[in-house]
């Protein structure tokens, strides 16, 4: 099975978020896809299977722990592989929730179209804040579709400086997939910074996360009163993207670099 590793939300190899991309040649069971994701041991591995129309694919995403319904960086990586190997400039994906995701090559970037999600006010458990090393938050919100808790902090420096106790973090909550910390940017050319911790469903920290922007983009759009924003993810590998709210959809503008191509023997 043709398999790739793609660094997404970056223009530099070994930065951004590495995604596995598997071009499925014959049907795979859920357990086998999970085993392959565990073998590759990346944040997510995408499994692409062509549909009837040219340029259309079913797409499923697995972390080493479980299936993830929606993943931004693995979709970006998948589009990069399709465009680079098949010569296409547009692709459409259908995920396990029957949500249609699209990607289009544009001026050296890939523009993906994703749904836009809302957040509702939420409480941040004291044990979770202690595990993160956070003394206070400006706001706490929750997204139902992704089961992610959002915490707005005072500054991007605070976001970048967090060193969570992941054992304590995992014990501090039993009904979320992850916790996203974010803050408005300083004078660095970005609109907001974020980091995403998800030991409940994936790795300790995701390096660059497109899926969180399904609700993070609208969250900051309302606060900053603008519909096109630049985002920086302050993980060790770092990552960046532009997001735009347009006609009820989210457009994510990103770049990706293929760093590995081979065949996986199963």
mmCIF file of C-alpha atoms in Angstrom:
data_model
loop_
_atom_site.group_PDB
_atom_site.id
_atom_site.type_symbol
_atom_site.label_atom_id
_atom_site.label_comp_id
_atom_site.label_asym_id
_atom_site.label_seq_id
_atom_site.Cartn_x
_atom_site.Cartn_y
_atom_site.Cartn_z
ATOM 1 C CA UNK A 1 0.000 0.000 0.000
ATOM 2 C CA UNK A 2 1.466 3.363 -1.010
ATOM 3 C CA UNK A 3 2.168 5.309 2.155
ATOM 4 C CA UNK A 4 3.440 8.831 2.751
ATOM 5 C CA UNK A 5 4.455 11.014 5.666
ATOM 6 C CA UNK A 6 3.567 14.661 5.148
ATOM 7 C CA UNK A 7 4.496 17.581 7.401
ATOM 8 C CA UNK A 8 1.396 19.787 7.419
ATOM 9 C CA UNK A 9 0.848 23.444 8.271
ATOM 10 C CA UNK A 10 4.448 24.296 7.485
ATOM 11 C CA UNK A 11 6.665 25.077 4.519
ATOM 12 C CA UNK A 12 9.718 23.438 6.129
ATOM 13 C CA UNK A 13 10.483 19.726 6.525
ATOM 14 C CA UNK A 14 10.343 18.403 10.092
ATOM 15 C CA UNK A 15 8.168 21.265 11.283
ATOM 16 C CA UNK A 16 4.374 21.431 11.517
ATOM 17 C CA UNK A 17 2.398 18.256 12.142
ATOM 18 C CA UNK A 18 3.413 14.962 10.476
ATOM 19 C CA UNK A 19 0.526 12.912 9.086
ATOM 20 C CA UNK A 20 0.514 9.446 7.631
ATOM 21 C CA UNK A 21 -1.343 9.104 4.333
ATOM 22 C CA UNK A 22 -2.232 5.598 3.125
ATOM 23 C CA UNK A 23 -3.648 5.034 -0.366
ATOM 24 C CA UNK A 24 -5.954 2.084 0.285
ATOM 25 C CA UNK A 25 -5.892 -0.485 -2.528
ATOM 26 C CA UNK A 26 -8.312 -2.992 -0.983
ATOM 27 C CA UNK A 27 -10.737 -2.604 1.944
ATOM 28 C CA UNK A 28 -9.207 -2.524 5.434
ATOM 29 C CA UNK A 29 -10.950 -3.319 8.696
ATOM 30 C CA UNK A 30 -11.055 -0.830 11.559
ATOM 31 C CA UNK A 31 -8.650 -2.850 13.684
ATOM 32 C CA UNK A 32 -6.109 -3.074 10.865
ATOM 33 C CA UNK A 33 -6.262 0.693 10.290
ATOM 34 C CA UNK A 34 -5.707 1.264 14.010
ATOM 35 C CA UNK A 35 -2.729 -1.117 13.936
ATOM 36 C CA UNK A 36 -1.215 0.747 10.993
ATOM 37 C CA UNK A 37 -1.709 4.074 12.813
ATOM 38 C CA UNK A 38 0.026 2.580 15.840
ATOM 39 C CA UNK A 39 2.875 1.344 13.636
ATOM 40 C CA UNK A 40 3.404 4.766 12.057
ATOM 41 C CA UNK A 41 2.892 6.372 15.497
ATOM 42 C CA UNK A 42 1.985 9.837 14.223
ATOM 43 C CA UNK A 43 -0.746 12.143 15.521
ATOM 44 C CA UNK A 44 -3.055 10.822 12.820
ATOM 45 C CA UNK A 45 -2.907 8.601 9.793
ATOM 46 C CA UNK A 46 -5.414 9.144 6.989
ATOM 47 C CA UNK A 47 -6.720 6.255 4.906
ATOM 48 C CA UNK A 48 -7.886 7.277 1.427
ATOM 49 C CA UNK A 49 -10.050 5.129 -0.802
ATOM 50 C CA UNK A 50 -11.190 6.391 -4.229
ATOM 51 C CA UNK A 51 -14.914 6.827 -4.784
ATOM 52 C CA UNK A 52 -16.756 6.599 -8.081
ATOM 53 C CA UNK A 53 -15.924 10.081 -9.367
ATOM 54 C CA UNK A 54 -12.340 11.085 -10.176
ATOM 55 C CA UNK A 55 -10.816 13.181 -7.391
ATOM 56 C CA UNK A 56 -13.312 11.998 -4.761
ATOM 57 C CA UNK A 57 -12.234 9.874 -1.792
ATOM 58 C CA UNK A 58 -13.561 8.440 1.397
ATOM 59 C CA UNK A 59 -11.232 9.431 4.220
ATOM 60 C CA UNK A 60 -10.822 7.998 7.691
ATOM 61 C CA UNK A 61 -8.409 9.140 10.371
ATOM 62 C CA UNK A 62 -6.840 7.146 13.185
ATOM 63 C CA UNK A 63 -4.590 8.254 16.002
ATOM 64 C CA UNK A 64 -2.563 5.500 17.704
ATOM 65 C CA UNK A 65 -5.390 5.316 20.266
ATOM 66 C CA UNK A 66 -8.670 5.562 18.352
ATOM 67 C CA UNK A 67 -10.519 6.711 15.248
ATOM 68 C CA UNK A 68 -10.785 10.498 14.960
ATOM 69 C CA UNK A 69 -13.813 11.645 12.913
ATOM 70 C CA UNK A 70 -12.307 14.889 11.578
ATOM 71 C CA UNK A 71 -8.669 15.895 11.168
ATOM 72 C CA UNK A 72 -7.344 19.007 9.498
ATOM 73 C CA UNK A 73 -3.633 18.286 9.136
ATOM 74 C CA UNK A 74 -4.169 14.758 7.774
ATOM 75 C CA UNK A 75 -6.650 16.168 5.229
ATOM 76 C CA UNK A 76 -4.072 18.745 4.206
ATOM 77 C CA UNK A 77 -1.458 16.004 3.937
ATOM 78 C CA UNK A 78 -3.819 13.876 1.857
ATOM 79 C CA UNK A 79 -4.507 16.731 -0.536
ATOM 80 C CA UNK A 80 -0.769 17.396 -0.871
ATOM 81 C CA UNK A 81 -0.177 13.747 -1.832
ATOM 82 C CA UNK A 82 -3.036 13.713 -4.352
ATOM 83 C CA UNK A 83 -1.978 16.965 -5.976
ATOM 84 C CA UNK A 84 1.709 15.986 -6.084
ATOM 85 C CA UNK A 85 1.319 12.408 -7.351
ATOM 86 C CA UNK A 86 -1.802 12.545 -9.518
ATOM 87 C CA UNK A 87 -1.499 16.033 -10.976
ATOM 88 C CA UNK A 88 -4.895 17.166 -9.693
ATOM 89 C CA UNK A 89 -5.577 20.605 -8.233
ATOM 90 C CA UNK A 90 -8.858 19.815 -6.487
ATOM 91 C CA UNK A 91 -10.026 16.944 -4.291
ATOM 92 C CA UNK A 92 -13.145 16.082 -2.311
ATOM 93 C CA UNK A 93 -13.239 13.897 0.787
ATOM 94 C CA UNK A 94 -16.115 12.237 2.623
ATOM 95 C CA UNK A 95 -15.453 11.411 6.272
ATOM 96 C CA UNK A 96 -17.123 8.838 8.516
ATOM 97 C CA UNK A 97 -19.708 11.447 9.607
ATOM 98 C CA UNK A 98 -20.676 12.009 5.936
ATOM 99 C CA UNK A 99 -19.219 15.506 6.088
ATOM 100 C CA UNK A 100 -17.839 16.584 2.727
ATOM 101 C CA UNK A 101 -14.438 18.268 2.907
ATOM 102 C CA UNK A 102 -12.837 19.889 -0.094
ATOM 103 C CA UNK A 103 -9.291 20.985 -0.938
ATOM 104 C CA UNK A 104 -7.990 23.110 -3.776
ATOM 105 C CA UNK A 105 -4.488 24.173 -4.842
ATOM 106 C CA UNK A 106 -4.185 27.965 -4.875
ATOM 107 C CA UNK A 107 -1.070 30.134 -5.238
ATOM 108 C CA UNK A 108 1.304 27.661 -3.677
ATOM 109 C CA UNK A 109 -1.048 26.812 -0.828
ATOM 110 C CA UNK A 110 -3.876 24.381 -0.294
ATOM 111 C CA UNK A 111 -7.268 25.803 0.654
ATOM 112 C CA UNK A 112 -9.538 23.403 2.517
ATOM 113 C CA UNK A 113 -13.227 23.899 3.270
ATOM 114 C CA UNK A 114 -14.423 22.687 6.659
ATOM 115 C CA UNK A 115 -17.568 23.157 8.767
ATOM 116 C CA UNK A 116 -17.850 25.949 11.338
ATOM 117 C CA UNK A 117 -18.724 24.982 14.909
ATOM 118 C CA UNK A 118 -19.936 26.959 17.918
ATOM 119 C CA UNK A 119 -18.696 27.044 21.496
ATOM 120 C CA UNK A 120 -20.719 27.308 24.695
ATOM 121 C CA UNK A 121 -19.612 28.576 28.127
ATOM 122 C CA UNK A 122 -17.926 25.920 30.239
ATOM 123 C CA UNK A 123 -16.215 25.346 33.557
ATOM 124 C CA UNK A 124 -12.550 24.486 33.853
ATOM 125 C CA UNK A 125 -11.976 21.987 36.687
ATOM 126 C CA UNK A 126 -9.376 23.124 39.218
ATOM 127 C CA UNK A 127 -7.499 19.831 38.826
ATOM 128 C CA UNK A 128 -7.222 20.356 35.067
ATOM 129 C CA UNK A 129 -5.878 23.896 35.499
ATOM 130 C CA UNK A 130 -3.370 22.656 38.056
ATOM 131 C CA UNK A 131 -2.212 19.899 35.700
ATOM 132 C CA UNK A 132 -1.703 22.457 32.937
ATOM 133 C CA UNK A 133 0.096 24.841 35.282
ATOM 134 C CA UNK A 134 -2.510 27.569 34.739
ATOM 135 C CA UNK A 135 -3.492 29.807 37.659
ATOM 136 C CA UNK A 136 -6.393 31.623 35.961
ATOM 137 C CA UNK A 137 -8.198 31.795 32.617
ATOM 138 C CA UNK A 138 -9.826 34.696 30.818
ATOM 139 C CA UNK A 139 -12.566 32.452 29.445
ATOM 140 C CA UNK A 140 -13.535 28.798 29.187
ATOM 141 C CA UNK A 141 -15.716 27.337 26.428
ATOM 142 C CA UNK A 142 -16.628 23.934 25.039
ATOM 143 C CA UNK A 143 -17.261 22.573 21.558
ATOM 144 C CA UNK A 144 -19.788 19.760 21.422
ATOM 145 C CA UNK A 145 -18.889 18.320 18.005
ATOM 146 C CA UNK A 146 -15.224 17.713 18.854
ATOM 147 C CA UNK A 147 -15.600 17.365 22.649
ATOM 148 C CA UNK A 148 -12.788 19.847 23.186
ATOM 149 C CA UNK A 149 -12.466 22.305 26.063
ATOM 150 C CA UNK A 150 -11.111 25.744 25.091
ATOM 151 C CA UNK A 151 -9.243 27.900 27.606
ATOM 152 C CA UNK A 152 -8.331 31.479 26.747
ATOM 153 C CA UNK A 153 -5.215 32.632 28.585
ATOM 154 C CA UNK A 154 -3.795 36.069 29.200
ATOM 155 C CA UNK A 155 -0.914 36.081 26.722
ATOM 156 C CA UNK A 156 0.844 34.045 24.017
ATOM 157 C CA UNK A 157 3.887 33.828 26.290
ATOM 158 C CA UNK A 158 1.781 31.993 28.860
ATOM 159 C CA UNK A 159 0.530 29.615 26.172
ATOM 160 C CA UNK A 160 4.059 28.900 24.938
ATOM 161 C CA UNK A 161 5.436 28.426 28.442
ATOM 162 C CA UNK A 162 3.057 25.701 29.616
ATOM 163 C CA UNK A 163 4.638 22.421 30.724
ATOM 164 C CA UNK A 164 1.671 20.194 31.635
ATOM 165 C CA UNK A 165 1.776 17.216 33.943
ATOM 166 C CA UNK A 166 0.147 14.817 31.467
ATOM 167 C CA UNK A 167 -0.482 12.044 33.985
ATOM 168 C CA UNK A 168 -2.402 14.488 36.185
ATOM 169 C CA UNK A 169 -4.081 16.040 33.141
ATOM 170 C CA UNK A 170 -5.432 12.688 32.021
ATOM 171 C CA UNK A 171 -6.900 12.094 35.484
ATOM 172 C CA UNK A 172 -8.418 15.573 35.733
ATOM 173 C CA UNK A 173 -11.278 15.040 33.258
ATOM 174 C CA UNK A 174 -13.137 12.000 31.934
ATOM 175 C CA UNK A 175 -15.435 13.359 29.229
ATOM 176 C CA UNK A 176 -13.345 15.409 26.776
ATOM 177 C CA UNK A 177 -11.111 14.510 23.839
ATOM 178 C CA UNK A 178 -8.661 17.334 24.473
ATOM 179 C CA UNK A 179 -8.010 20.779 25.895
ATOM 180 C CA UNK A 180 -7.056 23.737 23.712
ATOM 181 C CA UNK A 181 -5.253 26.750 25.195
ATOM 182 C CA UNK A 182 -5.221 29.982 23.237
ATOM 183 C CA UNK A 183 -4.456 33.696 23.526
ATOM 184 C CA UNK A 184 -4.551 36.780 21.362
ATOM 185 C CA UNK A 185 -1.179 37.497 19.756
ATOM 186 C CA UNK A 186 1.232 40.272 20.447
ATOM 187 C CA UNK A 187 3.007 42.191 17.659
ATOM 188 C CA UNK A 188 4.196 39.087 15.806
ATOM 189 C CA UNK A 189 2.051 39.159 12.678
ATOM 190 C CA UNK A 190 -0.458 36.563 13.882
ATOM 191 C CA UNK A 191 -3.937 37.107 15.295
ATOM 192 C CA UNK A 192 -3.894 34.334 17.889
ATOM 193 C CA UNK A 193 -1.755 31.524 19.264
ATOM 194 C CA UNK A 194 -2.813 28.094 20.483
ATOM 195 C CA UNK A 195 -1.621 24.715 21.735
ATOM 196 C CA UNK A 196 -3.621 21.485 21.865
ATOM 197 C CA UNK A 197 -3.205 18.757 24.496
ATOM 198 C CA UNK A 198 -5.072 15.477 23.947
ATOM 199 C CA UNK A 199 -3.745 12.564 26.002
ATOM 200 C CA UNK A 200 -7.337 11.273 26.225
ATOM 201 C CA UNK A 201 -7.524 10.424 22.520
ATOM 202 C CA UNK A 202 -4.094 10.863 20.923
ATOM 203 C CA UNK A 203 -0.615 12.024 21.853
ATOM 204 C CA UNK A 204 0.226 14.371 24.716
ATOM 205 C CA UNK A 205 0.409 17.390 22.409
ATOM 206 C CA UNK A 206 -0.627 17.811 18.790
ATOM 207 C CA UNK A 207 1.966 19.957 16.967
ATOM 208 C CA UNK A 208 -0.361 21.788 14.535
ATOM 209 C CA UNK A 209 -4.106 21.197 14.545
ATOM 210 C CA UNK A 210 -6.512 22.115 11.765
ATOM 211 C CA UNK A 211 -9.577 20.489 13.349
ATOM 212 C CA UNK A 212 -9.615 22.787 16.385
ATOM 213 C CA UNK A 213 -10.030 25.751 14.052
ATOM 214 C CA UNK A 214 -13.552 24.590 13.205
ATOM 215 C CA UNK A 215 -14.534 26.414 16.405
ATOM 216 C CA UNK A 216 -11.384 28.418 17.214
ATOM 217 C CA UNK A 217 -11.732 30.535 14.049
ATOM 218 C CA UNK A 218 -15.214 31.741 14.952
ATOM 219 C CA UNK A 219 -14.217 32.214 18.593
ATOM 220 C CA UNK A 220 -11.494 34.683 17.622
ATOM 221 C CA UNK A 221 -13.436 36.149 14.713
ATOM 222 C CA UNK A 222 -16.080 37.397 17.145
ATOM 223 C CA UNK A 223 -13.495 38.812 19.555
ATOM 224 C CA UNK A 224 -11.269 40.451 16.980
ATOM 225 C CA UNK A 225 -14.128 41.492 14.652
ATOM 226 C CA UNK A 226 -12.535 40.125 11.502
ATOM 227 C CA UNK A 227 -13.318 37.146 9.268
ATOM 228 C CA UNK A 228 -9.815 36.315 8.029
ATOM 229 C CA UNK A 229 -7.213 35.534 10.656
ATOM 230 C CA UNK A 230 -3.697 34.154 10.970
ATOM 231 C CA UNK A 231 -3.015 31.415 13.488
ATOM 232 C CA UNK A 232 0.226 30.217 15.092
ATOM 233 C CA UNK A 233 0.501 26.943 17.005
ATOM 234 C CA UNK A 234 3.210 27.277 19.639
ATOM 235 C CA UNK A 235 4.211 23.618 19.943
ATOM 236 C CA UNK A 236 7.844 22.525 19.850
ATOM 237 C CA UNK A 237 7.575 21.879 16.078
ATOM 238 C CA UNK A 238 5.356 24.960 15.543
ATOM 239 C CA UNK A 239 2.818 25.423 12.760
ATOM 240 C CA UNK A 240 0.855 28.179 11.062
ATOM 241 C CA UNK A 241 -2.185 28.719 8.868
ATOM 242 C CA UNK A 242 -4.695 31.302 7.719
ATOM 243 C CA UNK A 243 -8.389 30.799 8.389
ATOM 244 C CA UNK A 244 -11.362 32.575 6.843
ATOM 245 C CA UNK A 245 -15.055 32.433 7.638
ATOM 246 C CA UNK A 246 -16.891 32.614 4.325
ATOM 247 C CA UNK A 247 -20.540 31.891 3.506
ATOM 248 C CA UNK A 248 -21.052 29.747 6.587
ATOM 249 C CA UNK A 249 -17.952 27.630 5.959
ATOM 250 C CA UNK A 250 -14.397 27.660 7.246
ATOM 251 C CA UNK A 251 -11.578 27.982 4.752
ATOM 252 C CA UNK A 252 -8.171 26.873 6.002
ATOM 253 C CA UNK A 253 -5.164 28.021 3.969
ATOM 254 C CA UNK A 254 -2.079 25.913 4.612
ATOM 255 C CA UNK A 255 1.108 24.436 3.223
ATOM 256 C CA UNK A 256 2.596 20.958 3.493
ATOM 257 C CA UNK A 257 5.807 19.093 2.649
ATOM 258 C CA UNK A 258 6.070 15.402 1.711
ATOM 259 C CA UNK A 259 9.015 13.970 3.658
ATOM 260 C CA UNK A 260 8.600 10.221 3.079
ATOM 261 C CA UNK A 261 7.183 7.987 0.374
ATOM 262 C CA UNK A 262 7.191 4.194 0.369
ATOM 263 C CA UNK A 263 5.121 1.008 0.434
ATOM 264 C CA UNK A 264 3.639 -0.453 3.575
ATOM 265 C CA UNK A 265 3.497 -4.247 3.626
ATOM 266 C CA UNK A 266 0.356 -5.574 5.290
#
